[in-house]
Amino acid sequence: MTATTDTAPHLAHPPLCGEPLPLDGAQTLPQVFARTAARFADDIALRTVGEPLTLTWSQYRGRVAEVAGGLAGLGVRRGDSVGLMLANRPEFFVVDTAAQHLGATPFSVYNTSSAEQVGYLFSDAGNRVVVTERQFLPVVRAALALGGAVEHVVVVDGPGEDATMSLDDLVAAAPAGFDLDAASALVEPGDVATLIYTSGTTGPPKGVELTHANLVAQWNMLVRTWPIRPGGRIVSYLPAAHIADRTIGIYLANNLGYTVTCCPDPSRLAAALAECRPTIFLAVPRVWEKLKAAVEAQVAAAPPEFRAAFDDAMEANLARVRAQQAGTEPDAETARRASSGEEAVLAPLRARLGLDAAEVRLVGAAPTPMPVHEFFAALGLMMAEVWGMSELSPIATWNPPGRIKLGTCGTALPGVEVRLAEDGEVLVRGPIVMRGYRNQPEKTAEAVDEQGFMHSGDVGRIDAEGYLTIIDRKKELIINSGGKNMSPANIEAALKSGSPLIGQAVCFGDARPYNVAILVLDAEAVPAFAAAHGLDGSDLAAFSQDPAVIAEVGDGVARANATLSRIEQIKRWKLLPQEWLPAGDELTPTSKLRRRPIAAKYAADIEALYAG
């Protein structure tokens, strides 16, 4: 492991000596939930898009008591694990929170997982109960056939059949006199509250053990730092197996009495946003990119006078944003144009997006291209980029309101210590650091050193004001045949910014004389380009071979190269005739690049680029 040094840069906030921060005296998630359910008893806690189902906080707590009793009746005890393979639906929140009240460890499975992947998780977690829905039953059954200790399969959306139980069957299994308060009183801060299985770009996933103390400490830090108030609104649409949706959808909501709108189909996110008007919105960069494309498509279809007004407003506001980022103010004429465009154009567009009430707009999990940052900042929806990882509960740094530095991940949360190792790796210490990797003490020892610092694997830099910028993954740096170190992530971000048609880019050049790239179309940008050029965008394979498309992508690469040093520039590239989807061969479920599988799958294409 890389040793830290006393001269390494630090972020602003001092460490907390490892003790969890109290949250109104609450030290466990059940204590937080009880306080919130009492305070917001008659307010809506859970709903679905279109409101065919709603639960108040009082009803939510009552349902949690019933399901917790049922799980107890199946033998689930403190320390046991409970598997969930569910879409974003109210039953997910009920079952997960019920398991927490028993001191059990609920964990979620990516709904796109194969039977082999699900079987591995069940074996590693050792869960005897899995709660799922009908659409996932074939995968669950196939996974159980591969082994594991699962004894009970509960289906939430219909009657039990073929050795499964319905949710009503589960509730009926509760022992007489079950007392939710008595059960939750046994839960301790050090108990594991959830397992987050890292999707992993190589090798099998690791189960990150996060305790009640970790998660209570995280939210104590956030509510002291973020401009968030009790009783807000959020949309749950990201996979529940990802720590992001758990953090916002369960832990924030159960902490602050938020109304959660469940959006089980991500393609309906636009409708959910318009209906919910969230006060906090968290998205990965790819979602923000899709929202940007949606706005641009709306503007392109608008009358000429609106397009002209939009362009003028965005130009003026972008100038204002850039001036403020540089520590100055725009000139009077630019300020006047920005103000005029705000009322006439930008405010209505924000309302149409459903983000006009969003007090906090977050982006994280992957690098965000600067054009995306600047677009939303000019639109009046400046994003606060955060940085962390599942192992950090998950947020360690964020851009504070009023002091956002675009392109950085912000400063450390209070109580978190962030420093750089000698080789630039970002290290983190504080009460948000995981308990460890399930069943993998050797991996835990590799990740968390004797001083309590989590070794993130990310390479970063920290400026004089304590703002962290992530440069790359430690093991993903390119060293070319001339010994030059380069960040593929930076090069790939430049390529994606070069043209809206470039949706994914993978740079290769390790031990090579120059860099090449594999490029993939952005399916969201295809319709607008096709319409503007009289093309058929319905067939990506044919579309990708059209001369106009090849020319636009080539121009995008040239624009990217203009922002890169000579040694970083892409000399040759190939545009693939298909789209890459999350949880496929090329992308993890959270849309991170699977670099090694990509290199293996497209080895012939890469070699051809060097041979050509």
PDB file of N, CA, C and O in Angstrom, residues 92-145:
ATOM      1  N   PHE A  92     -40.348  -2.218  -2.049  1.00  0.00           N
ATOM      2  CA  PHE A  92     -38.911  -2.282  -1.791  1.00  0.00           C
ATOM      3  C   PHE A  92     -38.556  -1.528  -0.512  1.00  0.00           C
ATOM      4  O   PHE A  92     -37.819  -2.021   0.345  1.00  0.00           O
ATOM      5  N   PHE A  93     -39.074  -0.311  -0.392  1.00  0.00           N
ATOM      6  CA  PHE A  93     -38.754   0.513   0.779  1.00  0.00           C
ATOM      7  C   PHE A  93     -39.289  -0.126   2.058  1.00  0.00           C
ATOM      8  O   PHE A  93     -38.632  -0.093   3.101  1.00  0.00           O
ATOM      9  N   VAL A  94     -40.474  -0.697   1.977  1.00  0.00           N
ATOM     10  CA  VAL A  94     -41.075  -1.330   3.147  1.00  0.00           C
ATOM     11  C   VAL A  94     -40.237  -2.523   3.604  1.00  0.00           C
ATOM     12  O   VAL A  94     -39.907  -2.650   4.798  1.00  0.00           O
ATOM     13  N   VAL A  95     -39.888  -3.411   2.683  1.00  0.00           N
ATOM     14  CA  VAL A  95     -39.147  -4.618   3.053  1.00  0.00           C
ATOM     15  C   VAL A  95     -37.751  -4.262   3.557  1.00  0.00           C
ATOM     16  O   VAL A  95     -37.288  -4.801   4.565  1.00  0.00           O
ATOM     17  N   ASP A  96     -37.082  -3.356   2.861  1.00  0.00           N
ATOM     18  CA  ASP A  96     -35.728  -2.974   3.279  1.00  0.00           C
ATOM     19  C   ASP A  96     -35.747  -2.383   4.686  1.00  0.00           C
ATOM     20  O   ASP A  96     -34.933  -2.750   5.548  1.00  0.00           O
ATOM     21  N   THR A  97     -36.681  -1.457   4.926  1.00  0.00           N
ATOM     22  CA  THR A  97     -36.758  -0.814   6.247  1.00  0.00           C
ATOM     23  C   THR A  97     -37.179  -1.813   7.312  1.00  0.00           C
ATOM     24  O   THR A  97     -36.700  -1.747   8.458  1.00  0.00           O
ATOM     25  N   ALA A  98     -38.047  -2.757   6.969  1.00  0.00           N
ATOM     26  CA  ALA A  98     -38.449  -3.790   7.926  1.00  0.00           C
ATOM     27  C   ALA A  98     -37.263  -4.637   8.348  1.00  0.00           C
ATOM     28  O   ALA A  98     -37.081  -4.941   9.537  1.00  0.00           O
ATOM     29  N   ALA A  99     -36.436  -5.026   7.384  1.00  0.00           N
ATOM     30  CA  ALA A  99     -35.250  -5.825   7.716  1.00  0.00           C
ATOM     31  C   ALA A  99     -34.305  -5.052   8.630  1.00  0.00           C
ATOM     32  O   ALA A  99     -33.725  -5.617   9.572  1.00  0.00           O
ATOM     33  N   GLN A 100     -34.153  -3.743   8.361  1.00  0.00           N
ATOM     34  CA  GLN A 100     -33.309  -2.909   9.235  1.00  0.00           C
ATOM     35  C   GLN A 100     -33.770  -2.996  10.692  1.00  0.00           C
ATOM     36  O   GLN A 100     -32.947  -3.019  11.615  1.00  0.00           O
ATOM     37  N   HIS A 101     -35.090  -3.022  10.904  1.00  0.00           N
ATOM     38  CA  HIS A 101     -35.636  -3.015  12.266  1.00  0.00           C
ATOM     39  C   HIS A 101     -35.364  -4.315  13.012  1.00  0.00           C
ATOM     40  O   HIS A 101     -35.492  -4.359  14.245  1.00  0.00           O
ATOM     41  N   LEU A 102     -35.006  -5.352  12.289  1.00  0.00           N
ATOM     42  CA  LEU A 102     -34.645  -6.622  12.953  1.00  0.00           C
ATOM     43  C   LEU A 102     -33.154  -6.723  13.184  1.00  0.00           C
ATOM     44  O   LEU A 102     -32.677  -7.724  13.734  1.00  0.00           O
ATOM     45  N   GLY A 103     -32.407  -5.697  12.761  1.00  0.00           N
ATOM     46  CA  GLY A 103     -30.957  -5.792  12.840  1.00  0.00           C
ATOM     47  C   GLY A 103     -30.398  -6.677  11.744  1.00  0.00           C
ATOM     48  O   GLY A 103     -29.230  -7.068  11.782  1.00  0.00           O
ATOM     49  N   ALA A 104     -31.251  -7.006  10.752  1.00  0.00           N
ATOM     50  CA  ALA A 104     -30.810  -7.806   9.616  1.00  0.00           C
ATOM     51  C   ALA A 104     -30.142  -6.900   8.585  1.00  0.00           C
ATOM     52  O   ALA A 104     -30.153  -5.668   8.704  1.00  0.00           O
ATOM     53  N   THR A 105     -29.587  -7.516   7.555  1.00  0.00           N
ATOM     54  CA  THR A 105     -28.838  -6.788   6.536  1.00  0.00           C
ATOM     55  C   THR A 105     -29.503  -6.967   5.178  1.00  0.00           C
ATOM     56  O   THR A 105     -29.270  -7.964   4.489  1.00  0.00           O
ATOM     57  N   PRO A 106     -30.365  -6.034   4.763  1.00  0.00           N
ATOM     58  CA  PRO A 106     -30.941  -6.127   3.421  1.00  0.00           C
ATOM     59  C   PRO A 106     -29.919  -5.715   2.372  1.00  0.00           C
ATOM     60  O   PRO A 106     -29.102  -4.813   2.595  1.00  0.00           O
ATOM     61  N   PHE A 107     -29.948  -6.385   1.233  1.00  0.00           N
ATOM     62  CA  PHE A 107     -29.085  -5.992   0.123  1.00  0.00           C
ATOM     63  C   PHE A 107     -29.861  -6.202  -1.171  1.00  0.00           C
ATOM     64  O   PHE A 107     -30.756  -7.029  -1.241  1.00  0.00           O
ATOM     65  N   SER A 108     -29.509  -5.419  -2.183  1.00  0.00           N
ATOM     66  CA  SER A 108     -30.239  -5.455  -3.449  1.00  0.00           C
ATOM     67  C   SER A 108     -29.384  -6.059  -4.553  1.00  0.00           C
ATOM     68  O   SER A 108     -28.158  -5.959  -4.534  1.00  0.00           O
ATOM     69  N   VAL A 109     -30.072  -6.643  -5.520  1.00  0.00           N
ATOM     70  CA  VAL A 109     -29.444  -7.262  -6.679  1.00  0.00           C
ATOM     71  C   VAL A 109     -29.809  -6.431  -7.901  1.00  0.00           C
ATOM     72  O   VAL A 109     -30.967  -6.042  -8.076  1.00  0.00           O
ATOM     73  N   TYR A 110     -28.835  -6.144  -8.755  1.00  0.00           N
ATOM     74  CA  TYR A 110     -29.143  -5.450 -10.004  1.00  0.00           C
ATOM     75  C   TYR A 110     -30.127  -6.289 -10.810  1.00  0.00           C
ATOM     76  O   TYR A 110     -29.917  -7.483 -11.022  1.00  0.00           O
ATOM     77  N   ASN A 111     -31.190  -5.652 -11.272  1.00  0.00           N
ATOM     78  CA  ASN A 111     -32.250  -6.379 -11.959  1.00  0.00           C
ATOM     79  C   ASN A 111     -31.845  -6.887 -13.331  1.00  0.00           C
ATOM     80  O   ASN A 111     -32.569  -7.674 -13.949  1.00  0.00           O
ATOM     81  N   THR A 112     -30.698  -6.439 -13.812  1.00  0.00           N
ATOM     82  CA  THR A 112     -30.179  -6.905 -15.098  1.00  0.00           C
ATOM     83  C   THR A 112     -29.193  -8.055 -14.932  1.00  0.00           C
ATOM     84  O   THR A 112     -28.620  -8.518 -15.921  1.00  0.00           O
ATOM     85  N   SER A 113     -28.988  -8.513 -13.707  1.00  0.00           N
ATOM     86  CA  SER A 113     -27.978  -9.547 -13.446  1.00  0.00           C
ATOM     87  C   SER A 113     -28.390 -10.894 -14.034  1.00  0.00           C
ATOM     88  O   SER A 113     -29.578 -11.216 -14.146  1.00  0.00           O
ATOM     89  N   SER A 114     -27.380 -11.686 -14.380  1.00  0.00           N
ATOM     90  CA  SER A 114     -27.615 -13.051 -14.844  1.00  0.00           C
ATOM     91  C   SER A 114     -27.837 -13.962 -13.645  1.00  0.00           C
ATOM     92  O   SER A 114     -27.545 -13.599 -12.493  1.00  0.00           O
ATOM     93  N   ALA A 115     -28.331 -15.179 -13.908  1.00  0.00           N
ATOM     94  CA  ALA A 115     -28.539 -16.147 -12.833  1.00  0.00           C
ATOM     95  C   ALA A 115     -27.228 -16.470 -12.135  1.00  0.00           C
ATOM     96  O   ALA A 115     -27.184 -16.616 -10.902  1.00  0.00           O
ATOM     97  N   GLU A 116     -26.142 -16.565 -12.897  1.00  0.00           N
ATOM     98  CA  GLU A 116     -24.845 -16.862 -12.295  1.00  0.00           C
ATOM     99  C   GLU A 116     -24.406 -15.743 -11.360  1.00  0.00           C
ATOM    100  O   GLU A 116     -23.881 -15.991 -10.266  1.00  0.00           O
ATOM    101  N   GLN A 117     -24.622 -14.492 -11.777  1.00  0.00           N
ATOM    102  CA  GLN A 117     -24.248 -13.362 -10.932  1.00  0.00           C
ATOM    103  C   GLN A 117     -25.088 -13.311  -9.665  1.00  0.00           C
ATOM    104  O   GLN A 117     -24.575 -13.072  -8.570  1.00  0.00           O
ATOM    105  N   VAL A 118     -26.394 -13.545  -9.806  1.00  0.00           N
ATOM    106  CA  VAL A 118     -27.283 -13.539  -8.644  1.00  0.00           C
ATOM    107  C   VAL A 118     -26.918 -14.679  -7.703  1.00  0.00           C
ATOM    108  O   VAL A 118     -26.879 -14.508  -6.480  1.00  0.00           O
ATOM    109  N   GLY A 119     -26.629 -15.838  -8.266  1.00  0.00           N
ATOM    110  CA  GLY A 119     -26.234 -16.977  -7.448  1.00  0.00           C
ATOM    111  C   GLY A 119     -24.979 -16.692  -6.643  1.00  0.00           C
ATOM    112  O   GLY A 119     -24.873 -17.080  -5.474  1.00  0.00           O
ATOM    113  N   TYR A 120     -24.023 -15.990  -7.247  1.00  0.00           N
ATOM    114  CA  TYR A 120     -22.790 -15.631  -6.518  1.00  0.00           C
ATOM    115  C   TYR A 120     -23.123 -14.732  -5.324  1.00  0.00           C
ATOM    116  O   TYR A 120     -22.603 -14.937  -4.216  1.00  0.00           O
ATOM    117  N   LEU A 121     -23.996 -13.737  -5.535  1.00  0.00           N
ATOM    118  CA  LEU A 121     -24.330 -12.823  -4.444  1.00  0.00           C
ATOM    119  C   LEU A 121     -25.047 -13.552  -3.315  1.00  0.00           C
ATOM    120  O   LEU A 121     -24.757 -13.325  -2.135  1.00  0.00           O
ATOM    121  N   PHE A 122     -25.986 -14.433  -3.656  1.00  0.00           N
ATOM    122  CA  PHE A 122     -26.701 -15.178  -2.623  1.00  0.00           C
ATOM    123  C   PHE A 122     -25.731 -16.053  -1.833  1.00  0.00           C
ATOM    124  O   PHE A 122     -25.859 -16.188  -0.612  1.00  0.00           O
ATOM    125  N   SER A 123     -24.775 -16.635  -2.514  1.00  0.00           N
ATOM    126  CA  SER A 123     -23.794 -17.474  -1.829  1.00  0.00           C
ATOM    127  C   SER A 123     -22.915 -16.641  -0.911  1.00  0.00           C
ATOM    128  O   SER A 123     -22.634 -17.026   0.229  1.00  0.00           O
ATOM    129  N   ASP A 124     -22.480 -15.482  -1.392  1.00  0.00           N
ATOM    130  CA  ASP A 124     -21.594 -14.630  -0.598  1.00  0.00           C
ATOM    131  C   ASP A 124     -22.327 -14.023   0.589  1.00  0.00           C
ATOM    132  O   ASP A 124     -21.800 -13.964   1.696  1.00  0.00           O
ATOM    133  N   ALA A 125     -23.569 -13.566   0.360  1.00  0.00           N
ATOM    134  CA  ALA A 125     -24.331 -12.920   1.436  1.00  0.00           C
ATOM    135  C   ALA A 125     -24.888 -13.933   2.426  1.00  0.00           C
ATOM    136  O   ALA A 125     -25.104 -13.617   3.598  1.00  0.00           O
ATOM    137  N   GLY A 126     -25.159 -15.151   1.963  1.00  0.00           N
ATOM    138  CA  GLY A 126     -25.700 -16.184   2.847  1.00  0.00           C
ATOM    139  C   GLY A 126     -27.132 -15.927   3.264  1.00  0.00           C
ATOM    140  O   GLY A 126     -27.551 -16.365   4.344  1.00  0.00           O
ATOM    141  N   ASN A 127     -27.918 -15.246   2.420  1.00  0.00           N
ATOM    142  CA  ASN A 127     -29.301 -14.947   2.798  1.00  0.00           C
ATOM    143  C   ASN A 127     -30.192 -16.177   2.679  1.00  0.00           C
ATOM    144  O   ASN A 127     -30.079 -16.955   1.735  1.00  0.00           O
ATOM    145  N   ARG A 128     -31.089 -16.336   3.652  1.00  0.00           N
ATOM    146  CA  ARG A 128     -32.061 -17.434   3.627  1.00  0.00           C
ATOM    147  C   ARG A 128     -33.385 -17.002   3.029  1.00  0.00           C
ATOM    148  O   ARG A 128     -34.232 -17.826   2.721  1.00  0.00           O
ATOM    149  N   VAL A 129     -33.569 -15.700   2.845  1.00  0.00           N
ATOM    150  CA  VAL A 129     -34.807 -15.151   2.293  1.00  0.00           C
ATOM    151  C   VAL A 129     -34.464 -14.226   1.136  1.00  0.00           C
ATOM    152  O   VAL A 129     -33.510 -13.438   1.226  1.00  0.00           O
ATOM    153  N   VAL A 130     -35.246 -14.310   0.060  1.00  0.00           N
ATOM    154  CA  VAL A 130     -35.137 -13.346  -1.026  1.00  0.00           C
ATOM    155  C   VAL A 130     -36.545 -12.840  -1.339  1.00  0.00           C
ATOM    156  O   VAL A 130     -37.499 -13.613  -1.390  1.00  0.00           O
ATOM    157  N   VAL A 131     -36.667 -11.536  -1.496  1.00  0.00           N
ATOM    158  CA  VAL A 131     -37.942 -10.900  -1.823  1.00  0.00           C
ATOM    159  C   VAL A 131     -37.824 -10.353  -3.242  1.00  0.00           C
ATOM    160  O   VAL A 131     -36.889  -9.607  -3.551  1.00  0.00           O
ATOM    161  N   THR A 132     -38.760 -10.715  -4.106  1.00  0.00           N
ATOM    162  CA  THR A 132     -38.652 -10.356  -5.510  1.00  0.00           C
ATOM    163  C   THR A 132     -40.036 -10.099  -6.089  1.00  0.00           C
ATOM    164  O   THR A 132     -41.017  -9.979  -5.355  1.00  0.00           O
ATOM    165  N   GLU A 133     -40.135  -9.990  -7.407  1.00  0.00           N
ATOM    166  CA  GLU A 133     -41.410  -9.843  -8.095  1.00  0.00           C
ATOM    167  C   GLU A 133     -41.438 -10.795  -9.281  1.00  0.00           C
ATOM    168  O   GLU A 133     -40.425 -11.371  -9.669  1.00  0.00           O
ATOM    169  N   ARG A 134     -42.606 -10.935  -9.844  1.00  0.00           N
ATOM    170  CA  ARG A 134     -42.819 -11.984 -10.839  1.00  0.00           C
ATOM    171  C   ARG A 134     -41.849 -11.907 -12.011  1.00  0.00           C
ATOM    172  O   ARG A 134     -41.363 -12.932 -12.495  1.00  0.00           O
ATOM    173  N   GLN A 135     -41.569 -10.713 -12.481  1.00  0.00           N
ATOM    174  CA  GLN A 135     -40.735 -10.598 -13.672  1.00  0.00           C
ATOM    175  C   GLN A 135     -39.319 -11.126 -13.458  1.00  0.00           C
ATOM    176  O   GLN A 135     -38.642 -11.475 -14.424  1.00  0.00           O
ATOM    177  N   PHE A 136     -38.873 -11.189 -12.198  1.00  0.00           N
ATOM    178  CA  PHE A 136     -37.512 -11.657 -11.929  1.00  0.00           C
ATOM    179  C   PHE A 136     -37.453 -13.101 -11.426  1.00  0.00           C
ATOM    180  O   PHE A 136     -36.368 -13.617 -11.161  1.00  0.00           O
ATOM    181  N   LEU A 137     -38.617 -13.730 -11.285  1.00  0.00           N
ATOM    182  CA  LEU A 137     -38.645 -15.097 -10.748  1.00  0.00           C
ATOM    183  C   LEU A 137     -37.810 -16.087 -11.558  1.00  0.00           C
ATOM    184  O   LEU A 137     -37.109 -16.923 -10.965  1.00  0.00           O
ATOM    185  N   PRO A 138     -37.829 -16.059 -12.897  1.00  0.00           N
ATOM    186  CA  PRO A 138     -36.998 -17.022 -13.633  1.00  0.00           C
ATOM    187  C   PRO A 138     -35.517 -16.918 -13.301  1.00  0.00           C
ATOM    188  O   PRO A 138     -34.841 -17.941 -13.152  1.00  0.00           O
ATOM    189  N   VAL A 139     -35.011 -15.693 -13.156  1.00  0.00           N
ATOM    190  CA  VAL A 139     -33.599 -15.518 -12.823  1.00  0.00           C
ATOM    191  C   VAL A 139     -33.334 -15.991 -11.399  1.00  0.00           C
ATOM    192  O   VAL A 139     -32.334 -16.673 -11.127  1.00  0.00           O
ATOM    193  N   VAL A 140     -34.227 -15.643 -10.466  1.00  0.00           N
ATOM    194  CA  VAL A 140     -34.050 -16.063  -9.073  1.00  0.00           C
ATOM    195  C   VAL A 140     -34.048 -17.582  -8.968  1.00  0.00           C
ATOM    196  O   VAL A 140     -33.187 -18.173  -8.296  1.00  0.00           O
ATOM    197  N   ARG A 141     -34.984 -18.235  -9.642  1.00  0.00           N
ATOM    198  CA  ARG A 141     -35.043 -19.697  -9.576  1.00  0.00           C
ATOM    199  C   ARG A 141     -33.794 -20.331 -10.181  1.00  0.00           C
ATOM    200  O   ARG A 141     -33.253 -21.303  -9.648  1.00  0.00           O
ATOM    201  N   ALA A 142     -33.340 -19.789 -11.292  1.00  0.00           N
ATOM    202  CA  ALA A 142     -32.121 -20.318 -11.912  1.00  0.00           C
ATOM    203  C   ALA A 142     -30.919 -20.112 -10.995  1.00  0.00           C
ATOM    204  O   ALA A 142     -30.026 -20.977 -10.915  1.00  0.00           O
ATOM    205  N   ALA A 143     -30.894 -18.975 -10.287  1.00  0.00           N
ATOM    206  CA  ALA A 143     -29.799 -18.719  -9.355  1.00  0.00           C
ATOM    207  C   ALA A 143     -29.825 -19.707  -8.194  1.00  0.00           C
ATOM    208  O   ALA A 143     -28.771 -20.213  -7.757  1.00  0.00           O
ATOM    209  N   LEU A 144     -31.028 -19.995  -7.687  1.00  0.00           N
ATOM    210  CA  LEU A 144     -31.146 -20.931  -6.563  1.00  0.00           C
ATOM    211  C   LEU A 144     -30.718 -22.334  -6.968  1.00  0.00           C
ATOM    212  O   LEU A 144     -30.199 -23.101  -6.150  1.00  0.00           O
ATOM    213  N   ALA A 145     -30.923 -22.661  -8.237  1.00  0.00           N
ATOM    214  CA  ALA A 145     -30.522 -23.987  -8.706  1.00  0.00           C
ATOM    215  C   ALA A 145     -29.003 -24.159  -8.687  1.00  0.00           C
ATOM    216  O   ALA A 145     -28.504 -25.289  -8.686  1.00  0.00           O
TER     217      ALA A 145
END
